[in-house]
PDB file of C-alpha atoms in Angstrom:
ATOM      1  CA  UNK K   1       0.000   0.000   0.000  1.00  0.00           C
ATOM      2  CA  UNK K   2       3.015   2.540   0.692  1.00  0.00           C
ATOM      3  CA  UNK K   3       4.022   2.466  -3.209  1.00  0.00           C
ATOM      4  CA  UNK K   4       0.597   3.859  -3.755  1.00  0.00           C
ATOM      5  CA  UNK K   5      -1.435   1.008  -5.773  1.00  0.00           C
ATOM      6  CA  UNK K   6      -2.469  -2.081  -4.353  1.00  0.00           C
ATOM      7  CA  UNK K   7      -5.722  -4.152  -3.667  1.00  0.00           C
ATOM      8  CA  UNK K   8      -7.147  -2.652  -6.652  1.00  0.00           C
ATOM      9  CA  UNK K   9      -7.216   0.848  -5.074  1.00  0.00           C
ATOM     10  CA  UNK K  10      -4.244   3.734  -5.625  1.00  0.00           C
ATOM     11  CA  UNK K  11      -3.608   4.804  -2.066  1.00  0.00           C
ATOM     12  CA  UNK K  12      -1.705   8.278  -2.101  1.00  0.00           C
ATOM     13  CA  UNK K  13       1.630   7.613   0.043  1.00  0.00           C
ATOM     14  CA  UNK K  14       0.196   4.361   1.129  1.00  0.00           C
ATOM     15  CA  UNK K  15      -2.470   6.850   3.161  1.00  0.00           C
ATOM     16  CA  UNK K  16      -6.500   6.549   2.752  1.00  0.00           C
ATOM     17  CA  UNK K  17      -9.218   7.966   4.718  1.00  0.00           C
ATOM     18  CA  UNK K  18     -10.981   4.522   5.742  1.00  0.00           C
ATOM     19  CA  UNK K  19     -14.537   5.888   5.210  1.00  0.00           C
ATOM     20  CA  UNK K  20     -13.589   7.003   1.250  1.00  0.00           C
ATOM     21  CA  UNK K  21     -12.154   3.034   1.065  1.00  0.00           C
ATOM     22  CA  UNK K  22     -15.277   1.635   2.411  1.00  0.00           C
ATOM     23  CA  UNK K  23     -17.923   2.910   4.962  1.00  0.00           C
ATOM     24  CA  UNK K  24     -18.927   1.624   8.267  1.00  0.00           C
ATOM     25  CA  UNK K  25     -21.362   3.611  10.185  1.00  0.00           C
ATOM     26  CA  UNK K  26     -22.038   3.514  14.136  1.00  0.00           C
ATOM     27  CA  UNK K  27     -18.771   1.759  15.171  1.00  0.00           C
ATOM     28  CA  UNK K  28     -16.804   1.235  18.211  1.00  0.00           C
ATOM     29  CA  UNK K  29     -14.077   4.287  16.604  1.00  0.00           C
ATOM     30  CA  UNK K  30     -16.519   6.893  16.529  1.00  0.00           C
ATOM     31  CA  UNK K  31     -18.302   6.378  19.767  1.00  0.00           C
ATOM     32  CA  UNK K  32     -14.949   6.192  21.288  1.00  0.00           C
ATOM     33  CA  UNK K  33     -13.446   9.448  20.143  1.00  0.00           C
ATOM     34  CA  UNK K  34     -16.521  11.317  20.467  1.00  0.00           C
ATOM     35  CA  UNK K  35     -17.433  10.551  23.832  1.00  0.00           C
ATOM     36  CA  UNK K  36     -14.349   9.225  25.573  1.00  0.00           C
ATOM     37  CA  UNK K  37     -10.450   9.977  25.906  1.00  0.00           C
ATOM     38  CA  UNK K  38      -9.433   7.148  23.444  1.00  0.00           C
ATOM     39  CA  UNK K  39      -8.461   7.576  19.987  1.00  0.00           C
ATOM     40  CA  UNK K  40      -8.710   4.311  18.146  1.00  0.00           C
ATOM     41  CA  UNK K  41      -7.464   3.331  14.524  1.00  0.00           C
ATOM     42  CA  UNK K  42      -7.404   0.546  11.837  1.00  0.00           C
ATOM     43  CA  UNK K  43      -4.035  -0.478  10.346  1.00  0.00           C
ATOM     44  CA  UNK K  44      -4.935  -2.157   6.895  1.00  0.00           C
ATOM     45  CA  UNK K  45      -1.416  -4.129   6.552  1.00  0.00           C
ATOM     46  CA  UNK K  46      -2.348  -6.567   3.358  1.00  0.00           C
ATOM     47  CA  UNK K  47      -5.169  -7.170   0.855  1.00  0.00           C
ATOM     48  CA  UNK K  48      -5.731 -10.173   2.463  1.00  0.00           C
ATOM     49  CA  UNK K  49      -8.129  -9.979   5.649  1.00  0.00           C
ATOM     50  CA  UNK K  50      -6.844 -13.545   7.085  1.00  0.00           C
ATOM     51  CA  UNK K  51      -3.859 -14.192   6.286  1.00  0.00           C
ATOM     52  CA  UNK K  52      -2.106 -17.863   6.439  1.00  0.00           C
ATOM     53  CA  UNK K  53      -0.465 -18.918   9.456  1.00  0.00           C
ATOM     54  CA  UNK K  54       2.942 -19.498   7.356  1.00  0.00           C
ATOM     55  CA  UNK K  55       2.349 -15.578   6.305  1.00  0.00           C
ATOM     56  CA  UNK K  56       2.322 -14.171   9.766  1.00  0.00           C
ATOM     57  CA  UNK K  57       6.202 -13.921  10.402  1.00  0.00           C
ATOM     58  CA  UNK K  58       7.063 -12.420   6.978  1.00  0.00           C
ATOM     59  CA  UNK K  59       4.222 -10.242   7.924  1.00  0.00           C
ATOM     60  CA  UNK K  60       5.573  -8.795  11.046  1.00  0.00           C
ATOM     61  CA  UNK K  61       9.161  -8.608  10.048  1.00  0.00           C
ATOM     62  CA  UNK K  62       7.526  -6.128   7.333  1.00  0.00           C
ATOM     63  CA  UNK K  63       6.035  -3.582   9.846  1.00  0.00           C
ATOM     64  CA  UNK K  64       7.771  -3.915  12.832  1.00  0.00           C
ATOM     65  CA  UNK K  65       9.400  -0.964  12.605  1.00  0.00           C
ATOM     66  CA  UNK K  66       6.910   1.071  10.946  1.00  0.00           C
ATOM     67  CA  UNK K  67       4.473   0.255  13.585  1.00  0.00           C
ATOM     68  CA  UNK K  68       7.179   0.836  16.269  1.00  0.00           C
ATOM     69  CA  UNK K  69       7.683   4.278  15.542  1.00  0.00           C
ATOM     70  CA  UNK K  70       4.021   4.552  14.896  1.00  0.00           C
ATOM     71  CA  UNK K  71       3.426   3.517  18.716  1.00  0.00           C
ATOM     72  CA  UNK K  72       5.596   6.138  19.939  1.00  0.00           C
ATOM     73  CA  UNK K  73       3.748   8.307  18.806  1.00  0.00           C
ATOM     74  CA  UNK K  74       1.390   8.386  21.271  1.00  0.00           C
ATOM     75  CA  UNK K  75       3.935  10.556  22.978  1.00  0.00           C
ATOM     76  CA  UNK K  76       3.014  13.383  20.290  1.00  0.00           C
ATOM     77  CA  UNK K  77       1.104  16.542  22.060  1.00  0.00           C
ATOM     78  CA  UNK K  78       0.465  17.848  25.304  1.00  0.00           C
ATOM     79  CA  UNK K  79       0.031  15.916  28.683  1.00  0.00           C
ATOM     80  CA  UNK K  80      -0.187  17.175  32.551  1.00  0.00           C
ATOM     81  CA  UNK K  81      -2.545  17.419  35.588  1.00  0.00           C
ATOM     82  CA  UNK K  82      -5.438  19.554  36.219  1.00  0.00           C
ATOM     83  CA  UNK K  83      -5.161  20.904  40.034  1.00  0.00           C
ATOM     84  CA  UNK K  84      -6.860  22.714  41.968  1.00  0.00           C
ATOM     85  CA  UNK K  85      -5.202  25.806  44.651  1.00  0.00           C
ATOM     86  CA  UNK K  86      -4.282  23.140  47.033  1.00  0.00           C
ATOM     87  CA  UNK K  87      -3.265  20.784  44.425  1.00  0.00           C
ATOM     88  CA  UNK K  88      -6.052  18.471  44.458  1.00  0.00           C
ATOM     89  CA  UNK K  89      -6.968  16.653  41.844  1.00  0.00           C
ATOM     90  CA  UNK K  90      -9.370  17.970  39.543  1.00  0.00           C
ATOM     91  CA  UNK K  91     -11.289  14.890  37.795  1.00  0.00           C
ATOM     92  CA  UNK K  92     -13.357  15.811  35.005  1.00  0.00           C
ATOM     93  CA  UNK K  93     -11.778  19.168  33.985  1.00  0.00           C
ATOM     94  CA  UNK K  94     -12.413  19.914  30.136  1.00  0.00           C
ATOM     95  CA  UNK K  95      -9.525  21.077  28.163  1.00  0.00           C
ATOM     96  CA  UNK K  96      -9.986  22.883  24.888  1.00  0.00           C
ATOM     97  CA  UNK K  97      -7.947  23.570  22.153  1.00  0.00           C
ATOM     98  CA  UNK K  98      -8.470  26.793  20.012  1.00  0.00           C
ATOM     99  CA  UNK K  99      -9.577  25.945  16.589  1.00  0.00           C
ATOM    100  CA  UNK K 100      -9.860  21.895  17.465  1.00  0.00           C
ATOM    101  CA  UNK K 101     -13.641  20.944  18.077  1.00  0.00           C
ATOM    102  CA  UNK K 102     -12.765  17.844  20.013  1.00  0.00           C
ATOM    103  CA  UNK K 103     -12.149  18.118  24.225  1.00  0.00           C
ATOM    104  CA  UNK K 104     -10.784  15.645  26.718  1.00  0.00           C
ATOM    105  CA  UNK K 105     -11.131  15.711  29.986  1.00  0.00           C
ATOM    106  CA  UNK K 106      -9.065  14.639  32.861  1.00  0.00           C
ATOM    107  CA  UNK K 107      -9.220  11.555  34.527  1.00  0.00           C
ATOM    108  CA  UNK K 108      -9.584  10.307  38.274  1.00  0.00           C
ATOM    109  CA  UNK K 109      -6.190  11.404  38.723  1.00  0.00           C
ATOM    110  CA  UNK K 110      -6.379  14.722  37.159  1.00  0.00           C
ATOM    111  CA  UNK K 111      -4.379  13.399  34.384  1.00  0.00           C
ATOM    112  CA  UNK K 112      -5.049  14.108  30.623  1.00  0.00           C
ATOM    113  CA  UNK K 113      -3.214  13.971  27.964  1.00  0.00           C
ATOM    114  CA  UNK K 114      -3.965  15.720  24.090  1.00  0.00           C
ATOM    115  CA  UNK K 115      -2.771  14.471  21.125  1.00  0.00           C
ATOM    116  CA  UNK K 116      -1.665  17.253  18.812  1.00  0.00           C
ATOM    117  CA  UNK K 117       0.824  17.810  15.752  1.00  0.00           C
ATOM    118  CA  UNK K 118       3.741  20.107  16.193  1.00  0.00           C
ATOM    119  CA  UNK K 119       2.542  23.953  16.012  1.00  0.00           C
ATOM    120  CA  UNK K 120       1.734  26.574  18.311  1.00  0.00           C
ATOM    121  CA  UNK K 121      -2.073  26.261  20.187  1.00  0.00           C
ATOM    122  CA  UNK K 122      -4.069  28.375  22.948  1.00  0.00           C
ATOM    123  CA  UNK K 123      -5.546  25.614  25.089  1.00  0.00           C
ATOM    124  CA  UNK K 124      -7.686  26.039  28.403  1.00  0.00           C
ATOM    125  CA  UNK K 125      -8.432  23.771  31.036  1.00  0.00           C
ATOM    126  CA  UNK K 126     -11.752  24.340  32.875  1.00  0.00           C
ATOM    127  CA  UNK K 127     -13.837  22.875  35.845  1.00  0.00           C
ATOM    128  CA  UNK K 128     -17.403  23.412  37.426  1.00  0.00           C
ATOM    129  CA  UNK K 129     -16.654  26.028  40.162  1.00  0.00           C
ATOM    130  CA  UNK K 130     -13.310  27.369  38.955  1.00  0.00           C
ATOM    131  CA  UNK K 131     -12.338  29.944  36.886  1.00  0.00           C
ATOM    132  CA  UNK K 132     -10.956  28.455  33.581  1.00  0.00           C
ATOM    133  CA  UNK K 133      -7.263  28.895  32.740  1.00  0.00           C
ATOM    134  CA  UNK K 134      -5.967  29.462  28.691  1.00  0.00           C
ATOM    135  CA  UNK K 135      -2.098  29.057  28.023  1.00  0.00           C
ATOM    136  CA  UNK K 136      -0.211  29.309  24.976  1.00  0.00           C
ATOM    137  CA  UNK K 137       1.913  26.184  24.357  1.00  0.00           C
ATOM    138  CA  UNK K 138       4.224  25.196  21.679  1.00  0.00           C
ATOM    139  CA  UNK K 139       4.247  21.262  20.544  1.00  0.00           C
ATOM    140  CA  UNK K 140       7.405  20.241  19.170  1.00  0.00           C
ATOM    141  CA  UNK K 141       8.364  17.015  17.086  1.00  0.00           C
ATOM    142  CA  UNK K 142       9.644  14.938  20.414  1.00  0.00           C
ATOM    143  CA  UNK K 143       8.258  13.690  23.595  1.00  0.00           C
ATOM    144  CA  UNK K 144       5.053  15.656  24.812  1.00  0.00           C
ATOM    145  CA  UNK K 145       4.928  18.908  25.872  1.00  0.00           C
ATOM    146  CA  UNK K 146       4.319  19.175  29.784  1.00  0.00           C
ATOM    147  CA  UNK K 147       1.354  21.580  30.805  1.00  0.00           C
ATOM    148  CA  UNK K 148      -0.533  21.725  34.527  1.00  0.00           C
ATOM    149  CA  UNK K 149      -3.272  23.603  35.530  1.00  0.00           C
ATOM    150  CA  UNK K 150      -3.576  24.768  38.614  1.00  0.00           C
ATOM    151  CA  UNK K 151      -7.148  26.155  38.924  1.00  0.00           C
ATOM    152  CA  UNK K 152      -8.432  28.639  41.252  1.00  0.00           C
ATOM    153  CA  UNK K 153     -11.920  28.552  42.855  1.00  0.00           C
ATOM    154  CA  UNK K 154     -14.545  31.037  41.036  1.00  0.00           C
ATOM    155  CA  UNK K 155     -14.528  34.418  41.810  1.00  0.00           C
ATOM    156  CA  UNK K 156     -17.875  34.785  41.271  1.00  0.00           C
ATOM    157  CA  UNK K 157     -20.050  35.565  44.581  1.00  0.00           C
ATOM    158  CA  UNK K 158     -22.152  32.970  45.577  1.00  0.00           C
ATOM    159  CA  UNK K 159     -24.820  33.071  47.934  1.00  0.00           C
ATOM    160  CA  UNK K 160     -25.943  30.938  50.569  1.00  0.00           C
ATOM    161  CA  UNK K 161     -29.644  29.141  49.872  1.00  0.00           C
ATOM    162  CA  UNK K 162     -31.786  30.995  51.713  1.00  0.00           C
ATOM    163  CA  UNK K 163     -33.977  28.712  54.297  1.00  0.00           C
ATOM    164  CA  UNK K 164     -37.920  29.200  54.423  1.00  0.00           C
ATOM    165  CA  UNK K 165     -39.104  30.317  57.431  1.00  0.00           C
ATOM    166  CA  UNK K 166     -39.472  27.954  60.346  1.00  0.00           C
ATOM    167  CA  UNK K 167     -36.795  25.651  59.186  1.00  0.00           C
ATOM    168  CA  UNK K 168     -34.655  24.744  61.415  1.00  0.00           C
ATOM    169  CA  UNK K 169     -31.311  22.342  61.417  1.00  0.00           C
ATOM    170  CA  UNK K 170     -32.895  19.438  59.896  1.00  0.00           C
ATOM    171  CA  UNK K 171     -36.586  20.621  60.672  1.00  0.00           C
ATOM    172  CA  UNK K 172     -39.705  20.417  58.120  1.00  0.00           C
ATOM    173  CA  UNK K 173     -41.326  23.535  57.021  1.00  0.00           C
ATOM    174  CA  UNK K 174     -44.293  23.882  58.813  1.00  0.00           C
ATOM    175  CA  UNK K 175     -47.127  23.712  56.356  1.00  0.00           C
ATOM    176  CA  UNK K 176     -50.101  25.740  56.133  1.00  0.00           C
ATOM    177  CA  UNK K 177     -53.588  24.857  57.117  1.00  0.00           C
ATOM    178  CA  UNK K 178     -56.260  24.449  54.945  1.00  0.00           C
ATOM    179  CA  UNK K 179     -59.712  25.009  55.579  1.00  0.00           C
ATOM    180  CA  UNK K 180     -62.185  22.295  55.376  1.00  0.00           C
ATOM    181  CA  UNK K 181     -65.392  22.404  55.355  1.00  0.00           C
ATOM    182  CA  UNK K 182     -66.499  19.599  57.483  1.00  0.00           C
ATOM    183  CA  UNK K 183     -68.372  16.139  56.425  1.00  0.00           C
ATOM    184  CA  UNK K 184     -71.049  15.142  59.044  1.00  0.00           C
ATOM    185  CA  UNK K 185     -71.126  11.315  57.529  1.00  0.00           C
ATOM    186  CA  UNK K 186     -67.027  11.541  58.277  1.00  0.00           C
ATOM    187  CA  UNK K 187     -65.989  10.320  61.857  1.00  0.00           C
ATOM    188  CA  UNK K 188     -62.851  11.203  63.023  1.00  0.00           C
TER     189      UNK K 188
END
C-alpha cells in the first residue's frame, strides 16, 4: 500500500481515509473518540483480511518498525494534571484547544493527555466552580509537551440558599392549614 497502488485501489503515500475506502457507520471508533479519551485506529497491513499462518512472520518482520515508531507516537502533544489551589486533583476538567472541536477531559487522577501535531495552540483547562485557565503552548516534534493547571476557585459571589421560614437544622417547614369544610357522615 506505501508504493501507492495495491488491492485494486491507488492509495496516495500508502495513506486513505478509511470511510472514502469503504464505509462503516455507528462503530466502536466513533463512539470512542466522540465521547471518551481514546483515539482508536485501523491499520490495513495486506489485501488479504486472514492471512495464512505461514504468512504471519514475513508479515511482522515487514512492519515492525513502521508500527514501532508509529506507537511512539502516542507521545506526540500535550500531557499534565489539572489541580486545583491546594493541588487536588481535579477529575473531570475539560480542556480545549483553540480551533480543534474535540475536548478531553481529565481523569480520576487529574491526568489528561492531548494528542496534537507540532505547532503553536491556545488551550484552556476548565472545571465546574473554577475559573478556567488558557495558556499558549508550543508542541514540538519529540516527547510531549508538559502543561498543569492549577485552577483557582470562582470568583464569582455565591450566595448561601436561603432557608424558608421555620426551618430549622434538619426541621420540616411547617405547612399551612387548609380550611375544610367539614363532612357530618365523616368520623374522626
Amino acid at each position: 500500500m506505501h508504493q501507492g497502488w495495491n488491492c485494486g485501489d491507488y492509495f496516495p503515500d500508502g495513506i486513505t481515509n478509511g470511510a472514502s475506502w469503504y464505509s462503516l457507520s455507528k462503530g466502536m471508533q466513533d463512539f470512542n473518540y466522540l465521547h471518551t479519551n481514546c483515539f482508536e485506529i485501523t491499520l490495513e497491513l495486506s489485501c488479504d483480511k486472514f492471512p495464512r499462518q505461514e504468512e504471519l512472520q514475513r508479515e511482522w518482520l515487514g512492519n515492525r518498525e513502521a508500527l514501532i515508531q508509529f506507537l511512539e507516537q502516542v507521545h506526540q502533544g500535550i500531557k499534565g494534571m489539572v489541580l486545583d489551589e491546594n493541588s487536588n486533583n481535579l477529575t473531570g476538567a475539560v480542556i480545549s484547544v483553540t480551533g480543534i472541536n474535540h475536548d478531553v477531559t481529565s481523569g480520576e487522577h487529574g491526568d489528561y493527555f492531548r494528542l496534537l501535531l507540532p505547532g503553536t495552540y491556545s488551550v484552556t483547562a476548565k472545571a465546574p466552580g473554577y475559573d478556567p485557565k488558557t495558556v499558549t503552548v508550543t508542541v514540538g516534534p519529540a516527547g510531549p509537551t508538559v502543561v498543569d493547571f492549577q485552577l483557582k476557585r470562582s470568583s464569582s459571589q455565591v450566595y448561601p440558599v436561603q432557608r424558608a421560614p421555620g426551618r430549622g437544622q434538619g426541621g420540616r417547614a411547617k405547612q399551612p392549614r387548609t380550611s375544610r369544610k367539614k363532612d357530618p357522615a365523616t368520623k374522626r
